[in-house]
CSV table of C-alpha atoms and ligand atoms in Angstrom, one decimal:
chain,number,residue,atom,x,y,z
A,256,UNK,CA,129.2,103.0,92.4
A,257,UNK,CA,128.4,99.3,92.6
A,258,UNK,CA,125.4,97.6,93.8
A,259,UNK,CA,123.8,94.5,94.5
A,260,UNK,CA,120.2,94.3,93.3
A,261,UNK,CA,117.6,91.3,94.1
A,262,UNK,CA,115.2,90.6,91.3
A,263,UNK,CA,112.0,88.9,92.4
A,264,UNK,CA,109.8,88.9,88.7
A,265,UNK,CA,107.6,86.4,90.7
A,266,UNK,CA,104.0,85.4,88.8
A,267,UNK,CA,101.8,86.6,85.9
A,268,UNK,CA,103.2,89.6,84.2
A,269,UNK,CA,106.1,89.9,86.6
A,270,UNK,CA,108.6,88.0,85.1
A,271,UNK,CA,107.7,90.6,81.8
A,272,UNK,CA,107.7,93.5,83.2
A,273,UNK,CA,111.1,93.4,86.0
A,274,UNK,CA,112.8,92.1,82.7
A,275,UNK,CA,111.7,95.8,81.2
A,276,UNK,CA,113.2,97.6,84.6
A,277,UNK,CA,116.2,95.3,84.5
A,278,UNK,CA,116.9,96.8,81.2
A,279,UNK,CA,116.8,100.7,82.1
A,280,UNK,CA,118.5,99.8,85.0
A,281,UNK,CA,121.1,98.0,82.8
A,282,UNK,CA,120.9,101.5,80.7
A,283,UNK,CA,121.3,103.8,83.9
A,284,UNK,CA,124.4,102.1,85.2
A,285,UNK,CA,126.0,102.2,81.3
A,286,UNK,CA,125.3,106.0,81.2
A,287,UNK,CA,126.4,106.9,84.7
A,288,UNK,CA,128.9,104.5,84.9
A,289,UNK,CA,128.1,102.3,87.9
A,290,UNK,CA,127.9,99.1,88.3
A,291,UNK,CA,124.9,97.2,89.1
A,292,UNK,CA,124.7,93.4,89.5
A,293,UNK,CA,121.1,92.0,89.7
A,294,UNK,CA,120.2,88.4,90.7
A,295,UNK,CA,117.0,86.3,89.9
A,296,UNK,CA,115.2,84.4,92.8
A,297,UNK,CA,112.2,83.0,93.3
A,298,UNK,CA,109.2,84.3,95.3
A,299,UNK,CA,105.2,83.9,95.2
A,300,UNK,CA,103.4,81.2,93.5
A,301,UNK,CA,106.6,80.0,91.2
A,302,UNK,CA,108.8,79.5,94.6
A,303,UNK,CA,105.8,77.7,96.0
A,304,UNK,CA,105.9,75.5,92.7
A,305,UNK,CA,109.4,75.0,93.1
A,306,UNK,CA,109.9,74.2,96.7
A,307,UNK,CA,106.7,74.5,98.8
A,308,UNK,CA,107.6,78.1,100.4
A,309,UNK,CA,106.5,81.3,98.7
A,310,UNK,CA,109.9,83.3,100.5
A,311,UNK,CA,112.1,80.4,100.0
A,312,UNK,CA,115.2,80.9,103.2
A,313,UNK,CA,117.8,81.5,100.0
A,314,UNK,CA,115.8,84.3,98.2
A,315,UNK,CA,115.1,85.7,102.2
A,316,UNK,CA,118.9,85.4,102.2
A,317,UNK,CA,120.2,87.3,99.4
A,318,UNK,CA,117.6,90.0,99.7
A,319,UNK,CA,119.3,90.7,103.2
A,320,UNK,CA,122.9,90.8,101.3
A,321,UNK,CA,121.4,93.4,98.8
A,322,UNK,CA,121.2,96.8,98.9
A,323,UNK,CA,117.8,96.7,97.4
A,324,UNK,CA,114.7,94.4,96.4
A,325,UNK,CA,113.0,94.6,93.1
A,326,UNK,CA,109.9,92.7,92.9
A,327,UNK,CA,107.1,92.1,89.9
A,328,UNK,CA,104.5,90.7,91.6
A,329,UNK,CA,103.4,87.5,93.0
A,330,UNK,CA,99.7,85.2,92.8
A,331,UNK,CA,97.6,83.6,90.6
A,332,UNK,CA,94.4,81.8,90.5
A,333,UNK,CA,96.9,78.8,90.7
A,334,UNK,CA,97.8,79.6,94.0
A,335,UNK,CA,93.9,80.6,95.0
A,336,UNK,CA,92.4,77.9,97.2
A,337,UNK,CA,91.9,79.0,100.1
A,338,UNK,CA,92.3,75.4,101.5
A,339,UNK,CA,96.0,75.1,100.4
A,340,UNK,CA,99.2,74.9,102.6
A,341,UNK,CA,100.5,78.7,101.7
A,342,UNK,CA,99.9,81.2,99.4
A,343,UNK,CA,102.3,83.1,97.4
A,344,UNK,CA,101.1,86.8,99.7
A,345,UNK,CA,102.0,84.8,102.9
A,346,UNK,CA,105.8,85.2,101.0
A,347,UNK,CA,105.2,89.1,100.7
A,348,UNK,CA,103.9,89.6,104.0
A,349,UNK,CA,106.7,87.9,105.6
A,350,UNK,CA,109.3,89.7,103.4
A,351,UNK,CA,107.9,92.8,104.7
A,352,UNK,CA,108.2,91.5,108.3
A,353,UNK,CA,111.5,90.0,108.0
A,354,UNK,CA,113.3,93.3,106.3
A,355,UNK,CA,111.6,95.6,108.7
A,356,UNK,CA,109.9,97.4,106.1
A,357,UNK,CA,107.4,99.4,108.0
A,358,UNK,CA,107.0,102.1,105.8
A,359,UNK,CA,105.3,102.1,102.4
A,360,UNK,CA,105.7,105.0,99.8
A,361,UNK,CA,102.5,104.6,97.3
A,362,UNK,CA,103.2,108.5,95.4
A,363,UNK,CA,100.1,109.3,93.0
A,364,UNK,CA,100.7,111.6,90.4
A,365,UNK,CA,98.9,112.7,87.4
A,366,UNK,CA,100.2,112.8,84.2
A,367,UNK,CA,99.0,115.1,82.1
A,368,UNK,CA,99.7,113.2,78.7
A,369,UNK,CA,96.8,110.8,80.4
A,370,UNK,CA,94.6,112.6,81.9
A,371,UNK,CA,91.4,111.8,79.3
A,372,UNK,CA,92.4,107.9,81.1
A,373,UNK,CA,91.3,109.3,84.0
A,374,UNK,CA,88.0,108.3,85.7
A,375,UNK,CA,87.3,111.5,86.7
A,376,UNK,CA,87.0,114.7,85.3
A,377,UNK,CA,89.9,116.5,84.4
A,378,UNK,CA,89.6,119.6,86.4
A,379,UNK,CA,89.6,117.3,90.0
A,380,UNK,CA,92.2,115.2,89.2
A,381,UNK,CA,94.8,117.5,87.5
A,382,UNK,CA,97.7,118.4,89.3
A,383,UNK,CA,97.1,116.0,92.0
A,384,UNK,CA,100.7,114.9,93.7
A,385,UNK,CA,100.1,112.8,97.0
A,386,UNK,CA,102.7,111.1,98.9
A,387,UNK,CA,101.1,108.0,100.8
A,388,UNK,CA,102.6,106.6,103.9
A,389,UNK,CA,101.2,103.1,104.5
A,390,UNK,CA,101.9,101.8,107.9
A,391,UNK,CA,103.7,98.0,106.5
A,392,UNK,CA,104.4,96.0,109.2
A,393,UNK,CA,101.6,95.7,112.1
A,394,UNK,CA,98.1,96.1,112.5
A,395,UNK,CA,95.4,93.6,111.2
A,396,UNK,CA,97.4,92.2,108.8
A,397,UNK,CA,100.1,90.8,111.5
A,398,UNK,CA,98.1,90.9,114.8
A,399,UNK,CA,96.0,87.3,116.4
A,400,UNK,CA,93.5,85.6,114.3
A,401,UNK,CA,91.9,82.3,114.0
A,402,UNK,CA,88.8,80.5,114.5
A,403,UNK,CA,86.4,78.4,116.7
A,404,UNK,CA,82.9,77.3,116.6
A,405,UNK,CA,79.9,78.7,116.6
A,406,UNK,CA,75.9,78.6,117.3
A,407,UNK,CA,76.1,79.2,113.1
A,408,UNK,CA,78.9,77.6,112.3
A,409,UNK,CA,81.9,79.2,112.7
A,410,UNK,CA,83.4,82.2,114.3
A,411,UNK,CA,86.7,84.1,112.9
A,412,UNK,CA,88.5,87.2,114.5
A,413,UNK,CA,91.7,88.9,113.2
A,414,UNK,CA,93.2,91.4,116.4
A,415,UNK,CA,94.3,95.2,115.1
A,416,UNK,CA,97.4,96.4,117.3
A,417,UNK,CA,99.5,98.9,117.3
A,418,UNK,CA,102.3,100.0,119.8
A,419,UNK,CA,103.0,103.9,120.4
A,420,UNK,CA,106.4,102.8,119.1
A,421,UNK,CA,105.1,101.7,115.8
A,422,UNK,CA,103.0,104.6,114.9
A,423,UNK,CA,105.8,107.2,116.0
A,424,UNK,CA,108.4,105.5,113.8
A,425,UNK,CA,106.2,106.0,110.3
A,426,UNK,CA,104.1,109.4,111.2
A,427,UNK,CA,107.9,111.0,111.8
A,428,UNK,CA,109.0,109.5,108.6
A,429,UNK,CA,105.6,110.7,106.8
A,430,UNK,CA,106.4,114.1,108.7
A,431,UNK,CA,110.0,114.2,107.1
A,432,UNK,CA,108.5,113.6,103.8
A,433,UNK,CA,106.2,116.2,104.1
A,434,UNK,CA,108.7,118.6,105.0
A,435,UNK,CA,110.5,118.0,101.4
A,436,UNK,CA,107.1,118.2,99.7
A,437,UNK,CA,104.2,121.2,100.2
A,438,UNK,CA,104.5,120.8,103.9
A,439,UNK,CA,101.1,119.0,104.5
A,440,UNK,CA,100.2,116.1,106.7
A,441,UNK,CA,97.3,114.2,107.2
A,442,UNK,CA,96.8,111.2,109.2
A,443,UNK,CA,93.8,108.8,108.4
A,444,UNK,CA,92.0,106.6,111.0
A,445,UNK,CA,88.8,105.8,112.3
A,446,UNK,CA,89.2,107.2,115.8
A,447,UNK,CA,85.6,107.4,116.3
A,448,UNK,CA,85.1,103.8,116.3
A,449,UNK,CA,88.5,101.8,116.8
A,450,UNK,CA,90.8,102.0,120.1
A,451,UNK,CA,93.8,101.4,117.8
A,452,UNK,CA,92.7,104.4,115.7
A,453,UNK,CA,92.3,106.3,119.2
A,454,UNK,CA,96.0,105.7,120.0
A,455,UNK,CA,97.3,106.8,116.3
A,456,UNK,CA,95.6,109.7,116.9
A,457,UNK,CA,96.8,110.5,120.2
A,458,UNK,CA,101.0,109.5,119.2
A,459,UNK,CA,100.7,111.2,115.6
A,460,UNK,CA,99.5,114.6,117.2
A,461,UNK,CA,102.4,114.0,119.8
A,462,UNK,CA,104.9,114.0,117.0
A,463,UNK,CA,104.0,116.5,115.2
A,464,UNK,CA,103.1,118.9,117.8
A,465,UNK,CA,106.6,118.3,119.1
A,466,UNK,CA,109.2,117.6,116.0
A,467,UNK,CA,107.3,118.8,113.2
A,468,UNK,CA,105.3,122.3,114.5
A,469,UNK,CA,106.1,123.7,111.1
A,470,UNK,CA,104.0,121.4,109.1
A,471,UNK,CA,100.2,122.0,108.2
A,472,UNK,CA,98.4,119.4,109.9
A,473,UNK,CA,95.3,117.7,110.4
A,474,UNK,CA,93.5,114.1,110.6
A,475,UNK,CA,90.6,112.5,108.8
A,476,UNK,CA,88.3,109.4,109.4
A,477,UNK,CA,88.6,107.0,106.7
A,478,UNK,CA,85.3,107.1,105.2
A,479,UNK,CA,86.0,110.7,104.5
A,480,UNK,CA,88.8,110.5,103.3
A,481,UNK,CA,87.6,107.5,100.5
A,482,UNK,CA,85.1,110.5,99.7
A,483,UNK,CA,87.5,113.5,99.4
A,484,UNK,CA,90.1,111.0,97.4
A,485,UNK,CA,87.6,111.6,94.6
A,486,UNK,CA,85.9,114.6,95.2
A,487,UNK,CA,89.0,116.9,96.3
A,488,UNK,CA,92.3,114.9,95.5
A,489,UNK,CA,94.4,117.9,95.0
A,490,UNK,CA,93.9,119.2,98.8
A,491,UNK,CA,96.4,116.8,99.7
A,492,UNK,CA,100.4,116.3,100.3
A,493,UNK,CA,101.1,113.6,102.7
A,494,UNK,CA,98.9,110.7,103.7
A,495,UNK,CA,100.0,108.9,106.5
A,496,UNK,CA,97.6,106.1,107.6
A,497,UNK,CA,97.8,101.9,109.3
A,498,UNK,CA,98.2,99.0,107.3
A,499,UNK,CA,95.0,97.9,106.3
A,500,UNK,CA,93.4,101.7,106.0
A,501,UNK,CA,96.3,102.2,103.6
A,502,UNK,CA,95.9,99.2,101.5
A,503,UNK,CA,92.3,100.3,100.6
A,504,UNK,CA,93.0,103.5,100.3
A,505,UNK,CA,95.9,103.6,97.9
A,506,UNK,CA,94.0,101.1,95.0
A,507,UNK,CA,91.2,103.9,95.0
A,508,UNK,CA,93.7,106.6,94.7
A,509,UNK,CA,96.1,105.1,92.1
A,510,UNK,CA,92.4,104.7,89.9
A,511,UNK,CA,93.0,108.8,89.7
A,512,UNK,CA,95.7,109.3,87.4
A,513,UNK,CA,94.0,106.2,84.9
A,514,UNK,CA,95.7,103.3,85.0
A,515,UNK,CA,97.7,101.2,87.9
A,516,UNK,CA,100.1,100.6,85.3
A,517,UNK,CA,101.7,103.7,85.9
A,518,UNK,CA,102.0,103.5,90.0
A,519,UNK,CA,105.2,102.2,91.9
A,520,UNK,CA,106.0,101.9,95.7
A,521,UNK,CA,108.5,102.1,97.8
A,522,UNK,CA,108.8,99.5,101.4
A,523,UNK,CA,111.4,100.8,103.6
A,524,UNK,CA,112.2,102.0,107.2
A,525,UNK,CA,115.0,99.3,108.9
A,526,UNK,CA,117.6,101.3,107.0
A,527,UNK,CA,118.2,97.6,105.4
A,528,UNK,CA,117.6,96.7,102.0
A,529,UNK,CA,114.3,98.1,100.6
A,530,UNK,CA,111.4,96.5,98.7
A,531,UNK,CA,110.5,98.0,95.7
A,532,UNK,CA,107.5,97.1,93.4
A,533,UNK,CA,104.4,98.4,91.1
A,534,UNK,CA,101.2,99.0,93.2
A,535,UNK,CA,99.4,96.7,90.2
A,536,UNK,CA,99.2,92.7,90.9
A,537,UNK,CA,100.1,89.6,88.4
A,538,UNK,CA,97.5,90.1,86.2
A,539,UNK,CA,97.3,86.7,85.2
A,540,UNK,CA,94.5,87.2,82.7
A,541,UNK,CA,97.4,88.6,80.2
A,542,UNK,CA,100.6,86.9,81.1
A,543,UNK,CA,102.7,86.0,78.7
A,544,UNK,CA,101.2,87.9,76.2
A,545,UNK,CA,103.9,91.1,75.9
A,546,UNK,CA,101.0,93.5,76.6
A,547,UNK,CA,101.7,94.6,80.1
A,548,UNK,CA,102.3,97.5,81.1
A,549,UNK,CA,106.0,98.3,82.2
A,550,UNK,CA,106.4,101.5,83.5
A,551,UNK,CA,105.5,101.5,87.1
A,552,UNK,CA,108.2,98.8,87.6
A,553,UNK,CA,110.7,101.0,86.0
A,554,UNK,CA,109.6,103.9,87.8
A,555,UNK,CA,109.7,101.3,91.2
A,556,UNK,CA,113.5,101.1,89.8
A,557,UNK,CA,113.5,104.8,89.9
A,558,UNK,CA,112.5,104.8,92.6
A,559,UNK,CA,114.9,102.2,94.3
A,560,UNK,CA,117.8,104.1,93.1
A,561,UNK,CA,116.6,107.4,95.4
A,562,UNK,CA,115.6,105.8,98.4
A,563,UNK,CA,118.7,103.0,98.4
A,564,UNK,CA,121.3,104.3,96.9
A,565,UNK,CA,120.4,108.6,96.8
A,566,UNK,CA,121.3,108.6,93.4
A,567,UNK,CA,118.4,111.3,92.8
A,568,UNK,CA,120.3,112.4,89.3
A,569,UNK,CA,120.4,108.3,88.0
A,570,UNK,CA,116.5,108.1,89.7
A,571,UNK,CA,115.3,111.8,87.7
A,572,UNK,CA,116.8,110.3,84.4
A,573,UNK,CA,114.6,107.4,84.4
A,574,UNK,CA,111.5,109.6,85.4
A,575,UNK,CA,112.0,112.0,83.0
A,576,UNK,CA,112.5,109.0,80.0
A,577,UNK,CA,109.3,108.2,81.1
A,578,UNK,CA,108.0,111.3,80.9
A,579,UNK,CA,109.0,111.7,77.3
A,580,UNK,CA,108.0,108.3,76.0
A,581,UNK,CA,104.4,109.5,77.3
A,582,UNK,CA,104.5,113.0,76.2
A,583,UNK,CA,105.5,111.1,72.3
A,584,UNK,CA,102.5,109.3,73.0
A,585,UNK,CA,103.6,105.9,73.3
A,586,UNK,CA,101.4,104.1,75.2
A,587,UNK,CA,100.5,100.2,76.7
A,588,UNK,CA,97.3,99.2,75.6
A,589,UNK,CA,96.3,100.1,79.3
A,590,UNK,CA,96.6,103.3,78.7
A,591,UNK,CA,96.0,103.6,75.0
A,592,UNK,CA,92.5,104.0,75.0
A,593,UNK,CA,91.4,101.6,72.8
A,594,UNK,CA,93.3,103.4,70.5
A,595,UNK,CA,97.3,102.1,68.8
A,596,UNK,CA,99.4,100.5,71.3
A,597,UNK,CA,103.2,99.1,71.8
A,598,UNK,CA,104.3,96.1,73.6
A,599,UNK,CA,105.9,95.4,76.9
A,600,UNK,CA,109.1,94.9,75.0
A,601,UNK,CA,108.5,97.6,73.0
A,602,UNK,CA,107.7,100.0,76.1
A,603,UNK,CA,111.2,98.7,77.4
A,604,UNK,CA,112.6,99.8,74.2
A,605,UNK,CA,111.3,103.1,74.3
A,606,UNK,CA,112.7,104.2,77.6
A,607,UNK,CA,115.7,102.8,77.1
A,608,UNK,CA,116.2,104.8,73.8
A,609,UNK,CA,114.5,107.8,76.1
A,610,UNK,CA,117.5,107.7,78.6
A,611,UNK,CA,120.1,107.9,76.4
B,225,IPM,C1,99.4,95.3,98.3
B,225,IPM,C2,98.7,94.0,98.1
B,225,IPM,C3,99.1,93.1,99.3
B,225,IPM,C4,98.6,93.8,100.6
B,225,IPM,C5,98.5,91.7,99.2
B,225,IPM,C6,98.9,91.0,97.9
B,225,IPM,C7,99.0,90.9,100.4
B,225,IPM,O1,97.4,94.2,98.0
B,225,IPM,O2,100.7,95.4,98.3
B,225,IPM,O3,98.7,96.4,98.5
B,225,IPM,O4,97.4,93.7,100.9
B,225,IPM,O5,99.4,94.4,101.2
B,226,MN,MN1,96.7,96.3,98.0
């Protein structure tokens, strides 16, 4: 097979770690005998450096000729005043918008190799596998804002909508999911307070009770469900839930197996190019230092091989290198414990060798 792939190693550790997942990708196409050709562009802080737009029109344009996205991540305290022009997430939001991703796949996992990196006692958080299903494209994040004056000072408002269409499309692909996985589904809103929330709830049920009878269904407020994330993780299959709910949600979660070093995601839905990328940020406090961790940017490649391309086989080899380097004990010093640790480079090296 051959594919185009768009690297985006953006700021901080970015550039460090996509250069680790170019490498098992480099590895995967070698031992399966595809061909993969991956391009560098420029997104975040280091397009807005370059050119003054964070999703410079040329990087929006070869993304669109891909078949999928690989992103680091993007920001910086460079890029921080809140005064300035743009900011390197305006690039992100709108590269969401623009490829129709609606859909975001945030899977948390434990690993049992890590489990003393846990927070939380081992007998919650073992054996917990949820799939969440973050709304991508509407709500809070995309609806009316701005500002005017007030008795105090100032006033500010950002608008949550959401259209029947836009919750059907993602509970059905949440549902689908689900149906692969243990067969649960739960939607998260906060129905008792928010109109929006009063509509997901009303649509979701709609869908299921009418495509998906078969699944295990139920909803939970938002609050609760920040409770039960760490009192009862394991209950759970599927999470589907909006935008912002979602984005909250999934950094408390991906706390349970340790470390966000270990956590990739999946943006998808147009049936376009995908966006793939690790849950973590820039971490600009160690750039350039070969400390980051790697893995959930190659498992984000993993990932973009079975949701892009359905090569499940190329996407289960990379997994289960993973799997190995962590059950030999190699670990980032994220994950190490205070204890020995390898490099970023060295990480890369390990996989690679893992795959083969
Ligand atoms: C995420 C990030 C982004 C978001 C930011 C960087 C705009 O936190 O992908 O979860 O809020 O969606
Ligand atoms: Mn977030």
């Amino acid at each position: 097979m051959q594919a185009d792939f768009v690297l985006l190693p953006g700021d901080g550790i970015g550039p460090e770690i996509v250069a680790q997942a170019k490498r098992v990708l480099t590895a995967v196409a070698t031992a399966f005998g595809h061909e993969f050709r991956m391009t560098e562009h420029l997104m975040g802080g280091c397009a807005i450096d370059a050119c003054g737009n964070p999703l410079p029109d040329e990087t929006l344009q070869a993304c669109r000729q891909s078949q999928a996205v690989l992103l680091g991540a993007v920001g910086g305290p460079k890029w921080d005043d809140p005064r300035a022009k743009t900011r390197p997430e305006v690039g992100l939001l709108k590269i969401r918008r623009e490829l129709g991703l609606f859909a975001n796949l945030r899977p948390t996992k434990t690993w049992d190799e890590l489990l003393d990196a846990s927070p939380l006692r081992r007998e919650i958080v073992q054996g917990t596998d949820i799939l969440f299903v973050r709304e991508l494209t509407g709500g809070i994040y995309f609806g009316e804002s701005g500002r005017r004056p007030h008795a105090s000072g100032e006033e500010a408002w950002n608008v949550m909508t959401y259209s029947t269409g836009e919750i059907e499309r993602v509970v059905r692909l949440a549902a689908h999911a689900a149906r692969g996985r243990r067969g649960r589904l739960t939607m998260v809103d906060k129905a008792n307070v928010l109109e929006a929330s009063r509509l997901w709830r009303q649509v979701s049920e709609a869908v299921v009770r009418t495509e998906f009878p078969d699944l295990q269904y139920n909803v939970v407020l938002v609050d609760a469900m920040a409770m039960h994330l760490i009192s009862k993780p394991r209950d759970f299959d599927v999470v589907v839930t909006e935008n912002l709910f979602g984005d909250i949600l999934t950094d408390e979660a991906s706390m349970l197996p340790g470390s966000l070093g270990l956590a990739p995601s999946a943006s998808i839905g147009s049936g376009g190019p995908g966006l793939f990328e690790p849950i973590h940020g820039s971490a600009p406090d160690i750039a350039g230092q070969n400390v980051a961790n790697p893995l959930a940017t190659i498992l984000a490649a993993a990932m973009m091989l079975r949701y892009s391309l359905q090569l499940e086989q190329e996407a289960q080899a990379i997994e289960a290198a993973v799997n190995r380097v962590l059950a030999a004990g190699c670990r980032t010093r994220d994950i190490a414990g205070g204890g020995a640790y390898l490099s970023t480079t060295e990480m890369g090296d390990r996989v690679v060798a893992a795959l083969a």
